């Protein structure tokens, strides 16, 4: 059982890119650009004529830039035990941002969607994926039509942790970033503790699971924690964090610890989503109630 959990944690089946901003009547450019280490990344650029602001959007684990068909196999079986067996379409988020006056760059992280395979296909809770965040920033700055544009980041789950690790490794890449929206960041140890609980596996087996994951990824669980690693303490841009409070996949205390680790002299806010235990409802929150997040973006990019 521990081997199966370690395998599933360390690699992820690709989610297809099933939808497009064109379905919302938007002009969209298919783009490809290199990650920091040269891995080819695939994405969309959605221009907003006359805009001088851009939001760079990435995605959660298992997802692609367009979302996740977790009402279908194999994603239904992977996530169904926590009630996350509904489709998540992330493309409406792009339409909302565009309507609010932002260019949008949305991209697939390595080993997800249509982006290139890298690092043996392993998922590392943001360590290797941080290189993709840097690549997206460099690409945005390289475009003549974005010269001088104010940059904001909207990063989710794996993408949020990747952003924190990128800030730790390469702070100079974020010197002109105006703000970050971090949707449901977290520590892999907390996620796996909840997994062991659901499977009835004693908590003392966590050390063995940690060892098995290190053998697959090269990283221990604490090295992939944005708190223990110090990544969250590296944040220097205004940051809005939000999370489903009763998410069955993690614990509120873990997300609170990520927020608390962000330095106190950095403008920051945390809000909780109540009334659900489904993590996927956190990913759908923006398109259902965008006001607070749009206000945060406007405050720091305007």
PDB file of C-alpha atoms in Angstrom:
ATOM      1  CA  UNK A   1       0.000   0.000   0.000  1.00  0.00           C
ATOM      2  CA  UNK A   2       2.802   2.460   0.841  1.00  0.00           C
ATOM      3  CA  UNK A   3       4.496   1.734  -2.484  1.00  0.00           C
ATOM      4  CA  UNK A   4       1.250   2.510  -4.313  1.00  0.00           C
ATOM      5  CA  UNK A   5       0.848   5.790  -2.412  1.00  0.00           C
ATOM      6  CA  UNK A   6       4.463   6.740  -3.119  1.00  0.00           C
ATOM      7  CA  UNK A   7       4.033   5.958  -6.823  1.00  0.00           C
ATOM      8  CA  UNK A   8       0.895   8.058  -7.091  1.00  0.00           C
ATOM      9  CA  UNK A   9       2.461  10.933  -5.187  1.00  0.00           C
ATOM     10  CA  UNK A  10       5.585  10.955  -7.328  1.00  0.00           C
ATOM     11  CA  UNK A  11       3.998  10.884 -10.794  1.00  0.00           C
ATOM     12  CA  UNK A  12       0.744  12.207 -12.206  1.00  0.00           C
ATOM     13  CA  UNK A  13      -1.322  11.176 -15.232  1.00  0.00           C
ATOM     14  CA  UNK A  14      -1.565  14.017 -17.728  1.00  0.00           C
ATOM     15  CA  UNK A  15      -4.851  15.844 -17.982  1.00  0.00           C
ATOM     16  CA  UNK A  16      -5.812  16.776 -21.551  1.00  0.00           C
ATOM     17  CA  UNK A  17      -6.360  20.346 -22.685  1.00  0.00           C
ATOM     18  CA  UNK A  18     -10.044  19.992 -23.513  1.00  0.00           C
ATOM     19  CA  UNK A  19     -11.235  23.609 -23.663  1.00  0.00           C
ATOM     20  CA  UNK A  20      -9.994  26.918 -25.020  1.00  0.00           C
ATOM     21  CA  UNK A  21     -10.566  30.628 -24.370  1.00  0.00           C
ATOM     22  CA  UNK A  22     -11.830  30.731 -27.967  1.00  0.00           C
ATOM     23  CA  UNK A  23     -14.952  29.038 -26.622  1.00  0.00           C
ATOM     24  CA  UNK A  24     -15.617  32.264 -24.710  1.00  0.00           C
ATOM     25  CA  UNK A  25     -15.217  34.386 -27.819  1.00  0.00           C
ATOM     26  CA  UNK A  26     -11.664  35.445 -26.950  1.00  0.00           C
ATOM     27  CA  UNK A  27      -8.730  35.845 -29.292  1.00  0.00           C
ATOM     28  CA  UNK A  28      -6.107  33.339 -28.208  1.00  0.00           C
ATOM     29  CA  UNK A  29      -2.558  32.671 -29.334  1.00  0.00           C
ATOM     30  CA  UNK A  30      -1.058  29.231 -28.809  1.00  0.00           C
ATOM     31  CA  UNK A  31       2.426  29.843 -27.436  1.00  0.00           C
ATOM     32  CA  UNK A  32       5.427  27.784 -26.472  1.00  0.00           C
ATOM     33  CA  UNK A  33       8.393  28.955 -24.461  1.00  0.00           C
ATOM     34  CA  UNK A  34      11.248  27.412 -22.518  1.00  0.00           C
ATOM     35  CA  UNK A  35      11.309  26.805 -18.819  1.00  0.00           C
ATOM     36  CA  UNK A  36      14.379  28.039 -16.955  1.00  0.00           C
ATOM     37  CA  UNK A  37      16.092  24.732 -17.736  1.00  0.00           C
ATOM     38  CA  UNK A  38      14.886  24.572 -21.349  1.00  0.00           C
ATOM     39  CA  UNK A  39      11.890  22.263 -20.906  1.00  0.00           C
ATOM     40  CA  UNK A  40       9.325  23.298 -23.568  1.00  0.00           C
ATOM     41  CA  UNK A  41       6.157  24.695 -22.030  1.00  0.00           C
ATOM     42  CA  UNK A  42       2.849  25.078 -23.868  1.00  0.00           C
ATOM     43  CA  UNK A  43       0.333  27.789 -23.149  1.00  0.00           C
ATOM     44  CA  UNK A  44      -2.150  30.405 -24.272  1.00  0.00           C
ATOM     45  CA  UNK A  45      -1.676  34.124 -24.546  1.00  0.00           C
ATOM     46  CA  UNK A  46      -4.975  36.001 -24.467  1.00  0.00           C
ATOM     47  CA  UNK A  47      -4.452  39.669 -25.344  1.00  0.00           C
ATOM     48  CA  UNK A  48      -6.547  42.493 -23.943  1.00  0.00           C
ATOM     49  CA  UNK A  49      -6.144  45.383 -26.397  1.00  0.00           C
ATOM     50  CA  UNK A  50      -4.943  48.533 -24.686  1.00  0.00           C
ATOM     51  CA  UNK A  51      -4.188  46.796 -21.388  1.00  0.00           C
ATOM     52  CA  UNK A  52      -0.964  47.487 -19.510  1.00  0.00           C
ATOM     53  CA  UNK A  53      -1.341  44.624 -17.022  1.00  0.00           C
ATOM     54  CA  UNK A  54      -0.907  40.865 -17.307  1.00  0.00           C
ATOM     55  CA  UNK A  55      -1.844  37.967 -15.050  1.00  0.00           C
ATOM     56  CA  UNK A  56       0.229  34.803 -15.436  1.00  0.00           C
ATOM     57  CA  UNK A  57      -1.835  31.764 -14.460  1.00  0.00           C
ATOM     58  CA  UNK A  58      -0.730  28.235 -13.672  1.00  0.00           C
ATOM     59  CA  UNK A  59      -2.597  25.200 -12.392  1.00  0.00           C
ATOM     60  CA  UNK A  60      -2.942  22.580  -9.634  1.00  0.00           C
ATOM     61  CA  UNK A  61      -1.451  19.118  -9.624  1.00  0.00           C
ATOM     62  CA  UNK A  62      -3.206  16.645 -11.966  1.00  0.00           C
ATOM     63  CA  UNK A  63      -4.658  19.586 -13.953  1.00  0.00           C
ATOM     64  CA  UNK A  64      -3.758  21.256 -17.226  1.00  0.00           C
ATOM     65  CA  UNK A  65      -4.243  24.929 -18.016  1.00  0.00           C
ATOM     66  CA  UNK A  66      -7.821  24.112 -19.080  1.00  0.00           C
ATOM     67  CA  UNK A  67      -8.761  22.196 -15.934  1.00  0.00           C
ATOM     68  CA  UNK A  68      -9.399  18.566 -15.023  1.00  0.00           C
ATOM     69  CA  UNK A  69     -12.069  16.083 -16.197  1.00  0.00           C
ATOM     70  CA  UNK A  70     -12.185  14.360 -12.821  1.00  0.00           C
ATOM     71  CA  UNK A  71     -15.670  13.055 -13.562  1.00  0.00           C
ATOM     72  CA  UNK A  72     -13.816  10.670 -15.924  1.00  0.00           C
ATOM     73  CA  UNK A  73     -11.222   7.934 -15.372  1.00  0.00           C
ATOM     74  CA  UNK A  74      -8.468   7.765 -14.282  1.00  0.00           C
ATOM     75  CA  UNK A  75      -8.882  11.056 -12.425  1.00  0.00           C
ATOM     76  CA  UNK A  76     -12.226  10.044 -10.900  1.00  0.00           C
ATOM     77  CA  UNK A  77     -10.637   7.069  -9.134  1.00  0.00           C
ATOM     78  CA  UNK A  78      -7.633   9.111  -8.016  1.00  0.00           C
ATOM     79  CA  UNK A  79      -9.652  11.906  -6.422  1.00  0.00           C
ATOM     80  CA  UNK A  80     -13.110  10.465  -5.852  1.00  0.00           C
ATOM     81  CA  UNK A  81     -12.499   9.270  -2.286  1.00  0.00           C
ATOM     82  CA  UNK A  82     -12.412  12.902  -1.150  1.00  0.00           C
ATOM     83  CA  UNK A  83     -15.464  13.893  -3.195  1.00  0.00           C
ATOM     84  CA  UNK A  84     -13.382  15.562  -5.895  1.00  0.00           C
ATOM     85  CA  UNK A  85     -15.015  13.707  -8.774  1.00  0.00           C
ATOM     86  CA  UNK A  86     -16.461  16.695 -10.629  1.00  0.00           C
ATOM     87  CA  UNK A  87     -15.156  18.405 -13.736  1.00  0.00           C
ATOM     88  CA  UNK A  88     -13.186  21.609 -13.141  1.00  0.00           C
ATOM     89  CA  UNK A  89     -13.101  23.981 -16.102  1.00  0.00           C
ATOM     90  CA  UNK A  90     -10.533  26.723 -15.457  1.00  0.00           C
ATOM     91  CA  UNK A  91     -11.047  28.585 -18.735  1.00  0.00           C
ATOM     92  CA  UNK A  92     -13.817  30.838 -17.316  1.00  0.00           C
ATOM     93  CA  UNK A  93     -11.155  32.285 -14.991  1.00  0.00           C
ATOM     94  CA  UNK A  94      -9.275  33.530 -18.046  1.00  0.00           C
ATOM     95  CA  UNK A  95     -12.432  35.141 -19.432  1.00  0.00           C
ATOM     96  CA  UNK A  96     -13.053  36.940 -16.120  1.00  0.00           C
ATOM     97  CA  UNK A  97      -9.498  38.259 -15.965  1.00  0.00           C
ATOM     98  CA  UNK A  98      -9.676  39.381 -19.593  1.00  0.00           C
ATOM     99  CA  UNK A  99     -12.966  41.202 -18.978  1.00  0.00           C
ATOM    100  CA  UNK A 100     -11.339  42.963 -16.022  1.00  0.00           C
ATOM    101  CA  UNK A 101      -8.688  44.417 -18.317  1.00  0.00           C
ATOM    102  CA  UNK A 102      -5.773  41.990 -18.097  1.00  0.00           C
ATOM    103  CA  UNK A 103      -3.742  40.202 -20.698  1.00  0.00           C
ATOM    104  CA  UNK A 104      -3.557  36.555 -19.594  1.00  0.00           C
ATOM    105  CA  UNK A 105      -0.790  34.003 -20.021  1.00  0.00           C
ATOM    106  CA  UNK A 106      -1.868  30.499 -18.946  1.00  0.00           C
ATOM    107  CA  UNK A 107       0.505  27.573 -19.261  1.00  0.00           C
ATOM    108  CA  UNK A 108       0.958  23.884 -18.495  1.00  0.00           C
ATOM    109  CA  UNK A 109       3.626  22.969 -15.970  1.00  0.00           C
ATOM    110  CA  UNK A 110       6.214  20.339 -16.961  1.00  0.00           C
ATOM    111  CA  UNK A 111       4.845  16.802 -17.158  1.00  0.00           C
ATOM    112  CA  UNK A 112       1.275  18.176 -17.346  1.00  0.00           C
ATOM    113  CA  UNK A 113      -1.068  19.090 -20.175  1.00  0.00           C
ATOM    114  CA  UNK A 114       0.884  19.488 -23.400  1.00  0.00           C
ATOM    115  CA  UNK A 115       4.169  20.698 -21.921  1.00  0.00           C
ATOM    116  CA  UNK A 116       7.357  18.717 -22.210  1.00  0.00           C
ATOM    117  CA  UNK A 117       8.382  15.776 -20.060  1.00  0.00           C
ATOM    118  CA  UNK A 118      11.266  16.435 -17.685  1.00  0.00           C
ATOM    119  CA  UNK A 119      13.104  15.006 -14.677  1.00  0.00           C
ATOM    120  CA  UNK A 120      11.968  11.480 -15.424  1.00  0.00           C
ATOM    121  CA  UNK A 121       8.332  12.539 -15.206  1.00  0.00           C
ATOM    122  CA  UNK A 122       8.363  13.052 -11.437  1.00  0.00           C
ATOM    123  CA  UNK A 123       6.216  15.598  -9.641  1.00  0.00           C
ATOM    124  CA  UNK A 124       8.165  17.401  -6.903  1.00  0.00           C
ATOM    125  CA  UNK A 125       5.639  19.643  -5.131  1.00  0.00           C
ATOM    126  CA  UNK A 126       7.138  22.711  -6.737  1.00  0.00           C
ATOM    127  CA  UNK A 127      10.883  22.078  -6.586  1.00  0.00           C
ATOM    128  CA  UNK A 128      11.538  21.351 -10.273  1.00  0.00           C
ATOM    129  CA  UNK A 129       8.280  23.055 -11.302  1.00  0.00           C
ATOM    130  CA  UNK A 130       9.652  26.341  -9.950  1.00  0.00           C
ATOM    131  CA  UNK A 131      11.755  26.507 -13.102  1.00  0.00           C
ATOM    132  CA  UNK A 132       8.551  26.798 -15.126  1.00  0.00           C
ATOM    133  CA  UNK A 133       7.424  29.816 -13.109  1.00  0.00           C
ATOM    134  CA  UNK A 134      10.707  31.541 -13.935  1.00  0.00           C
ATOM    135  CA  UNK A 135      10.311  30.596 -17.593  1.00  0.00           C
ATOM    136  CA  UNK A 136       6.824  32.124 -17.731  1.00  0.00           C
ATOM    137  CA  UNK A 137       8.091  35.413 -16.313  1.00  0.00           C
ATOM    138  CA  UNK A 138      10.962  35.557 -18.768  1.00  0.00           C
ATOM    139  CA  UNK A 139       8.632  34.832 -21.653  1.00  0.00           C
ATOM    140  CA  UNK A 140       6.188  37.565 -20.638  1.00  0.00           C
ATOM    141  CA  UNK A 141       9.005  40.100 -20.403  1.00  0.00           C
ATOM    142  CA  UNK A 142      10.325  39.043 -23.818  1.00  0.00           C
ATOM    143  CA  UNK A 143       7.141  39.976 -25.676  1.00  0.00           C
ATOM    144  CA  UNK A 144       7.209  43.391 -27.337  1.00  0.00           C
ATOM    145  CA  UNK A 145       3.476  43.807 -26.795  1.00  0.00           C
ATOM    146  CA  UNK A 146       3.971  43.397 -23.030  1.00  0.00           C
ATOM    147  CA  UNK A 147       6.899  45.752 -22.644  1.00  0.00           C
ATOM    148  CA  UNK A 148       6.408  47.691 -19.416  1.00  0.00           C
ATOM    149  CA  UNK A 149       3.290  45.720 -18.449  1.00  0.00           C
ATOM    150  CA  UNK A 150       2.630  45.293 -14.748  1.00  0.00           C
ATOM    151  CA  UNK A 151       2.808  41.612 -13.829  1.00  0.00           C
ATOM    152  CA  UNK A 152       0.644  39.673 -11.367  1.00  0.00           C
ATOM    153  CA  UNK A 153       0.727  35.939 -10.665  1.00  0.00           C
ATOM    154  CA  UNK A 154      -2.278  33.672 -10.063  1.00  0.00           C
ATOM    155  CA  UNK A 155      -0.833  30.347  -8.915  1.00  0.00           C
ATOM    156  CA  UNK A 156      -2.750  27.315  -7.692  1.00  0.00           C
ATOM    157  CA  UNK A 157      -1.746  24.351  -5.486  1.00  0.00           C
ATOM    158  CA  UNK A 158       1.335  22.773  -7.121  1.00  0.00           C
ATOM    159  CA  UNK A 159       1.701  25.974  -9.116  1.00  0.00           C
ATOM    160  CA  UNK A 160       1.527  28.056  -5.928  1.00  0.00           C
ATOM    161  CA  UNK A 161       4.213  25.972  -4.216  1.00  0.00           C
ATOM    162  CA  UNK A 162       6.315  26.195  -7.381  1.00  0.00           C
ATOM    163  CA  UNK A 163       6.010  29.984  -7.225  1.00  0.00           C
ATOM    164  CA  UNK A 164       7.205  30.058  -3.615  1.00  0.00           C
ATOM    165  CA  UNK A 165      10.205  27.859  -4.438  1.00  0.00           C
ATOM    166  CA  UNK A 166      11.014  30.077  -7.426  1.00  0.00           C
ATOM    167  CA  UNK A 167      10.955  33.126  -5.159  1.00  0.00           C
ATOM    168  CA  UNK A 168      13.398  31.384  -2.840  1.00  0.00           C
ATOM    169  CA  UNK A 169      15.818  30.332  -5.589  1.00  0.00           C
ATOM    170  CA  UNK A 170      15.636  33.339  -7.884  1.00  0.00           C
ATOM    171  CA  UNK A 171      14.336  36.415  -6.056  1.00  0.00           C
ATOM    172  CA  UNK A 172      15.669  38.710  -8.777  1.00  0.00           C
ATOM    173  CA  UNK A 173      13.124  37.261 -11.207  1.00  0.00           C
ATOM    174  CA  UNK A 174      10.306  38.762  -9.108  1.00  0.00           C
ATOM    175  CA  UNK A 175      11.633  42.304  -8.748  1.00  0.00           C
ATOM    176  CA  UNK A 176       8.910  43.741 -11.000  1.00  0.00           C
ATOM    177  CA  UNK A 177       6.069  41.393  -9.970  1.00  0.00           C
ATOM    178  CA  UNK A 178       3.307  43.429  -8.363  1.00  0.00           C
ATOM    179  CA  UNK A 179       1.440  40.712  -6.459  1.00  0.00           C
ATOM    180  CA  UNK A 180       0.591  37.037  -6.083  1.00  0.00           C
ATOM    181  CA  UNK A 181      -2.697  35.215  -5.619  1.00  0.00           C
ATOM    182  CA  UNK A 182      -1.885  31.805  -4.098  1.00  0.00           C
ATOM    183  CA  UNK A 183      -4.776  29.348  -4.228  1.00  0.00           C
ATOM    184  CA  UNK A 184      -4.454  26.408  -1.822  1.00  0.00           C
ATOM    185  CA  UNK A 185      -0.695  26.103  -1.330  1.00  0.00           C
ATOM    186  CA  UNK A 186       0.435  23.475   1.118  1.00  0.00           C
ATOM    187  CA  UNK A 187       2.856  20.884   2.379  1.00  0.00           C
ATOM    188  CA  UNK A 188       2.969  17.320   1.009  1.00  0.00           C
ATOM    189  CA  UNK A 189       3.355  15.895   4.512  1.00  0.00           C
ATOM    190  CA  UNK A 190      -0.079  17.236   5.510  1.00  0.00           C
ATOM    191  CA  UNK A 191      -1.666  15.813   2.350  1.00  0.00           C
ATOM    192  CA  UNK A 192      -0.121  12.413   2.948  1.00  0.00           C
ATOM    193  CA  UNK A 193      -1.055  12.371   6.633  1.00  0.00           C
ATOM    194  CA  UNK A 194      -4.680  12.710   5.569  1.00  0.00           C
ATOM    195  CA  UNK A 195      -4.177   9.965   2.962  1.00  0.00           C
ATOM    196  CA  UNK A 196      -2.870   7.563   5.594  1.00  0.00           C
ATOM    197  CA  UNK A 197      -5.809   8.395   7.858  1.00  0.00           C
ATOM    198  CA  UNK A 198      -8.319   7.613   5.112  1.00  0.00           C
ATOM    199  CA  UNK A 199      -6.618   4.302   4.373  1.00  0.00           C
ATOM    200  CA  UNK A 200      -6.382   3.295   8.049  1.00  0.00           C
ATOM    201  CA  UNK A 201      -2.576   3.183   7.939  1.00  0.00           C
ATOM    202  CA  UNK A 202      -0.831   4.013  11.250  1.00  0.00           C
ATOM    203  CA  UNK A 203       0.788   7.451  11.366  1.00  0.00           C
ATOM    204  CA  UNK A 204       4.143   5.935  12.336  1.00  0.00           C
ATOM    205  CA  UNK A 205       4.444   4.568   8.793  1.00  0.00           C
ATOM    206  CA  UNK A 206       5.028   8.114   7.549  1.00  0.00           C
ATOM    207  CA  UNK A 207       8.806   7.770   7.912  1.00  0.00           C
ATOM    208  CA  UNK A 208       8.772   4.774   5.585  1.00  0.00           C
ATOM    209  CA  UNK A 209       6.564   6.608   3.108  1.00  0.00           C
ATOM    210  CA  UNK A 210       8.951   9.561   3.222  1.00  0.00           C
ATOM    211  CA  UNK A 211      11.829   7.197   2.404  1.00  0.00           C
ATOM    212  CA  UNK A 212       9.940   5.659  -0.537  1.00  0.00           C
ATOM    213  CA  UNK A 213       9.122   9.087  -1.975  1.00  0.00           C
ATOM    214  CA  UNK A 214      12.743  10.210  -1.659  1.00  0.00           C
ATOM    215  CA  UNK A 215      13.803   7.126  -3.624  1.00  0.00           C
ATOM    216  CA  UNK A 216      11.428   8.140  -6.433  1.00  0.00           C
ATOM    217  CA  UNK A 217      11.891  11.913  -6.520  1.00  0.00           C
ATOM    218  CA  UNK A 218      15.215  12.659  -4.837  1.00  0.00           C
ATOM    219  CA  UNK A 219      13.431  14.853  -2.267  1.00  0.00           C
ATOM    220  CA  UNK A 220      12.141  14.170   1.215  1.00  0.00           C
ATOM    221  CA  UNK A 221       8.767  15.510   2.278  1.00  0.00           C
ATOM    222  CA  UNK A 222      10.160  18.360   4.340  1.00  0.00           C
ATOM    223  CA  UNK A 223      12.372  19.447   1.436  1.00  0.00           C
ATOM    224  CA  UNK A 224       9.149  19.840  -0.559  1.00  0.00           C
ATOM    225  CA  UNK A 225       7.407  21.840   2.176  1.00  0.00           C
ATOM    226  CA  UNK A 226       7.175  25.596   1.504  1.00  0.00           C
ATOM    227  CA  UNK A 227       7.348  26.137   5.263  1.00  0.00           C
ATOM    228  CA  UNK A 228      10.151  23.814   6.421  1.00  0.00           C
ATOM    229  CA  UNK A 229      12.266  24.612   3.351  1.00  0.00           C
ATOM    230  CA  UNK A 230      11.951  28.338   3.953  1.00  0.00           C
ATOM    231  CA  UNK A 231      10.347  29.038   0.573  1.00  0.00           C
ATOM    232  CA  UNK A 232       7.340  30.841   2.059  1.00  0.00           C
ATOM    233  CA  UNK A 233       9.685  33.096   4.051  1.00  0.00           C
ATOM    234  CA  UNK A 234      11.175  34.239   0.728  1.00  0.00           C
ATOM    235  CA  UNK A 235       7.997  35.972  -0.437  1.00  0.00           C
ATOM    236  CA  UNK A 236       8.551  39.689  -1.021  1.00  0.00           C
ATOM    237  CA  UNK A 237       5.440  40.585  -3.049  1.00  0.00           C
ATOM    238  CA  UNK A 238       1.916  41.267  -1.748  1.00  0.00           C
ATOM    239  CA  UNK A 239       0.235  37.873  -1.445  1.00  0.00           C
ATOM    240  CA  UNK A 240      -3.394  36.802  -1.132  1.00  0.00           C
ATOM    241  CA  UNK A 241      -3.864  33.186   0.024  1.00  0.00           C
ATOM    242  CA  UNK A 242      -7.175  31.326   0.002  1.00  0.00           C
ATOM    243  CA  UNK A 243      -8.214  27.783   0.859  1.00  0.00           C
ATOM    244  CA  UNK A 244     -11.226  25.527   1.468  1.00  0.00           C
ATOM    245  CA  UNK A 245     -11.202  25.409   5.276  1.00  0.00           C
ATOM    246  CA  UNK A 246     -12.562  21.883   5.681  1.00  0.00           C
ATOM    247  CA  UNK A 247     -10.711  20.393   2.697  1.00  0.00           C
ATOM    248  CA  UNK A 248     -10.578  16.624   3.239  1.00  0.00           C
ATOM    249  CA  UNK A 249      -7.196  16.442   1.521  1.00  0.00           C
ATOM    250  CA  UNK A 250      -5.284  18.629   3.996  1.00  0.00           C
ATOM    251  CA  UNK A 251      -5.571  20.535   7.290  1.00  0.00           C
ATOM    252  CA  UNK A 252      -6.312  24.219   7.926  1.00  0.00           C
ATOM    253  CA  UNK A 253      -3.264  24.404  10.195  1.00  0.00           C
ATOM    254  CA  UNK A 254      -0.941  23.608   7.295  1.00  0.00           C
ATOM    255  CA  UNK A 255      -2.226  26.381   5.050  1.00  0.00           C
ATOM    256  CA  UNK A 256      -2.196  28.728   8.026  1.00  0.00           C
ATOM    257  CA  UNK A 257       1.466  27.838   8.587  1.00  0.00           C
ATOM    258  CA  UNK A 258       2.281  28.723   4.952  1.00  0.00           C
ATOM    259  CA  UNK A 259       0.549  32.077   5.374  1.00  0.00           C
ATOM    260  CA  UNK A 260       2.205  32.749   8.730  1.00  0.00           C
ATOM    261  CA  UNK A 261       5.648  32.026   7.253  1.00  0.00           C
ATOM    262  CA  UNK A 262       5.260  34.841   4.726  1.00  0.00           C
ATOM    263  CA  UNK A 263       7.137  37.761   6.321  1.00  0.00           C
ATOM    264  CA  UNK A 264       4.980  40.123   8.358  1.00  0.00           C
ATOM    265  CA  UNK A 265       6.287  43.188   6.546  1.00  0.00           C
ATOM    266  CA  UNK A 266       4.836  41.891   3.255  1.00  0.00           C
ATOM    267  CA  UNK A 267       1.206  42.894   2.587  1.00  0.00           C
ATOM    268  CA  UNK A 268      -0.735  39.659   2.876  1.00  0.00           C
ATOM    269  CA  UNK A 269      -4.246  38.371   3.401  1.00  0.00           C
ATOM    270  CA  UNK A 270      -5.796  34.943   3.954  1.00  0.00           C
ATOM    271  CA  UNK A 271      -9.401  33.999   3.475  1.00  0.00           C
ATOM    272  CA  UNK A 272     -11.198  30.705   3.951  1.00  0.00           C
ATOM    273  CA  UNK A 273     -13.909  29.115   1.843  1.00  0.00           C
ATOM    274  CA  UNK A 274     -16.570  27.525   4.040  1.00  0.00           C
ATOM    275  CA  UNK A 275     -19.522  25.235   3.410  1.00  0.00           C
ATOM    276  CA  UNK A 276     -17.681  22.466   1.553  1.00  0.00           C
ATOM    277  CA  UNK A 277     -15.114  19.734   2.156  1.00  0.00           C
ATOM    278  CA  UNK A 278     -14.220  19.475  -1.532  1.00  0.00           C
ATOM    279  CA  UNK A 279     -10.836  20.901  -2.528  1.00  0.00           C
ATOM    280  CA  UNK A 280     -12.009  21.369  -6.094  1.00  0.00           C
ATOM    281  CA  UNK A 281     -14.494  24.001  -4.875  1.00  0.00           C
ATOM    282  CA  UNK A 282     -11.460  26.112  -4.010  1.00  0.00           C
ATOM    283  CA  UNK A 283     -10.347  25.965  -7.626  1.00  0.00           C
ATOM    284  CA  UNK A 284     -13.837  26.940  -8.775  1.00  0.00           C
ATOM    285  CA  UNK A 285     -14.202  29.774  -6.263  1.00  0.00           C
ATOM    286  CA  UNK A 286     -12.826  32.560  -8.449  1.00  0.00           C
ATOM    287  CA  UNK A 287     -15.333  32.073 -11.256  1.00  0.00           C
ATOM    288  CA  UNK A 288     -18.197  31.921  -8.757  1.00  0.00           C
ATOM    289  CA  UNK A 289     -17.148  34.857  -6.570  1.00  0.00           C
ATOM    290  CA  UNK A 290     -14.299  36.822  -8.174  1.00  0.00           C
ATOM    291  CA  UNK A 291     -14.732  40.093  -6.300  1.00  0.00           C
ATOM    292  CA  UNK A 292     -12.122  39.829  -3.565  1.00  0.00           C
ATOM    293  CA  UNK A 293      -9.428  38.453  -5.858  1.00  0.00           C
ATOM    294  CA  UNK A 294     -10.102  41.038  -8.561  1.00  0.00           C
ATOM    295  CA  UNK A 295      -9.933  43.782  -5.952  1.00  0.00           C
ATOM    296  CA  UNK A 296      -6.548  42.460  -4.758  1.00  0.00           C
ATOM    297  CA  UNK A 297      -5.190  42.390  -8.303  1.00  0.00           C
ATOM    298  CA  UNK A 298      -6.510  45.868  -9.077  1.00  0.00           C
ATOM    299  CA  UNK A 299      -5.122  47.306  -5.835  1.00  0.00           C
ATOM    300  CA  UNK A 300      -1.610  46.088  -6.546  1.00  0.00           C
ATOM    301  CA  UNK A 301      -1.428  46.448 -10.329  1.00  0.00           C
ATOM    302  CA  UNK A 302      -3.351  49.694 -10.665  1.00  0.00           C
TER     303      UNK A 302
END
